[in-house]
Coordinates of C-alpha atoms in Angstrom, one line a residue:
M10 CA 146.0 251.2 117.4
D11 CA 143.5 250.9 114.6
K12 CA 145.9 248.8 112.5
L13 CA 146.6 246.5 115.4
I14 CA 142.8 245.9 116.0
L15 CA 142.2 245.3 112.3
K16 CA 145.1 242.8 112.2
L17 CA 143.7 241.0 115.2
M18 CA 140.2 240.8 113.6
K19 CA 141.6 239.5 110.3
S20 CA 143.5 236.8 112.2
G21 CA 140.2 235.6 113.7
K22 CA 139.7 237.4 117.0
D23 CA 136.2 238.4 117.8
I24 CA 135.7 242.2 118.3
N25 CA 134.2 241.6 121.7
E26 CA 137.4 239.7 122.8
I27 CA 139.5 242.5 121.6
L28 CA 137.5 245.1 123.4
D29 CA 137.6 243.1 126.6
M30 CA 141.5 243.1 126.5
P31 CA 143.1 245.4 129.2
I32 CA 144.4 248.6 127.6
H33 CA 147.8 248.0 129.2
Y34 CA 148.1 244.7 127.3
V35 CA 147.1 246.3 124.0
V36 CA 149.6 249.2 124.5
Q37 CA 152.3 246.7 125.3
L38 CA 151.6 244.8 122.1
M39 CA 151.9 248.0 120.1
Q40 CA 155.2 248.9 121.7
D41 CA 156.6 245.5 121.1
K42 CA 155.5 245.7 117.4
N43 CA 157.0 249.1 116.9
K44 CA 160.4 248.4 118.5
P45 CA 163.2 249.3 116.2
R46 CA 165.2 246.3 115.0
K47 CA 168.9 246.0 115.8
E48 CA 170.9 245.7 112.6
T49 CA 174.4 244.4 112.5
S50 CA 175.5 246.4 109.4
L51 CA 174.9 249.9 108.2
I52 CA 173.8 248.6 104.8
A53 CA 171.1 246.5 106.3
A54 CA 170.1 249.4 108.6
F55 CA 169.5 251.7 105.7
G56 CA 167.6 249.3 103.5
G57 CA 170.4 248.2 101.2

């Protein structure tokens, strides 16, 4: 969560705006960010 908050601050969000966000919204942002990508090939999936 710290990385998300730092990223929002670097993009210009005020810390008070971030702290006023509902916790459910912040958790949803984190889940969307950490979703695994769907790869179409095995080579791409394993970083090749």
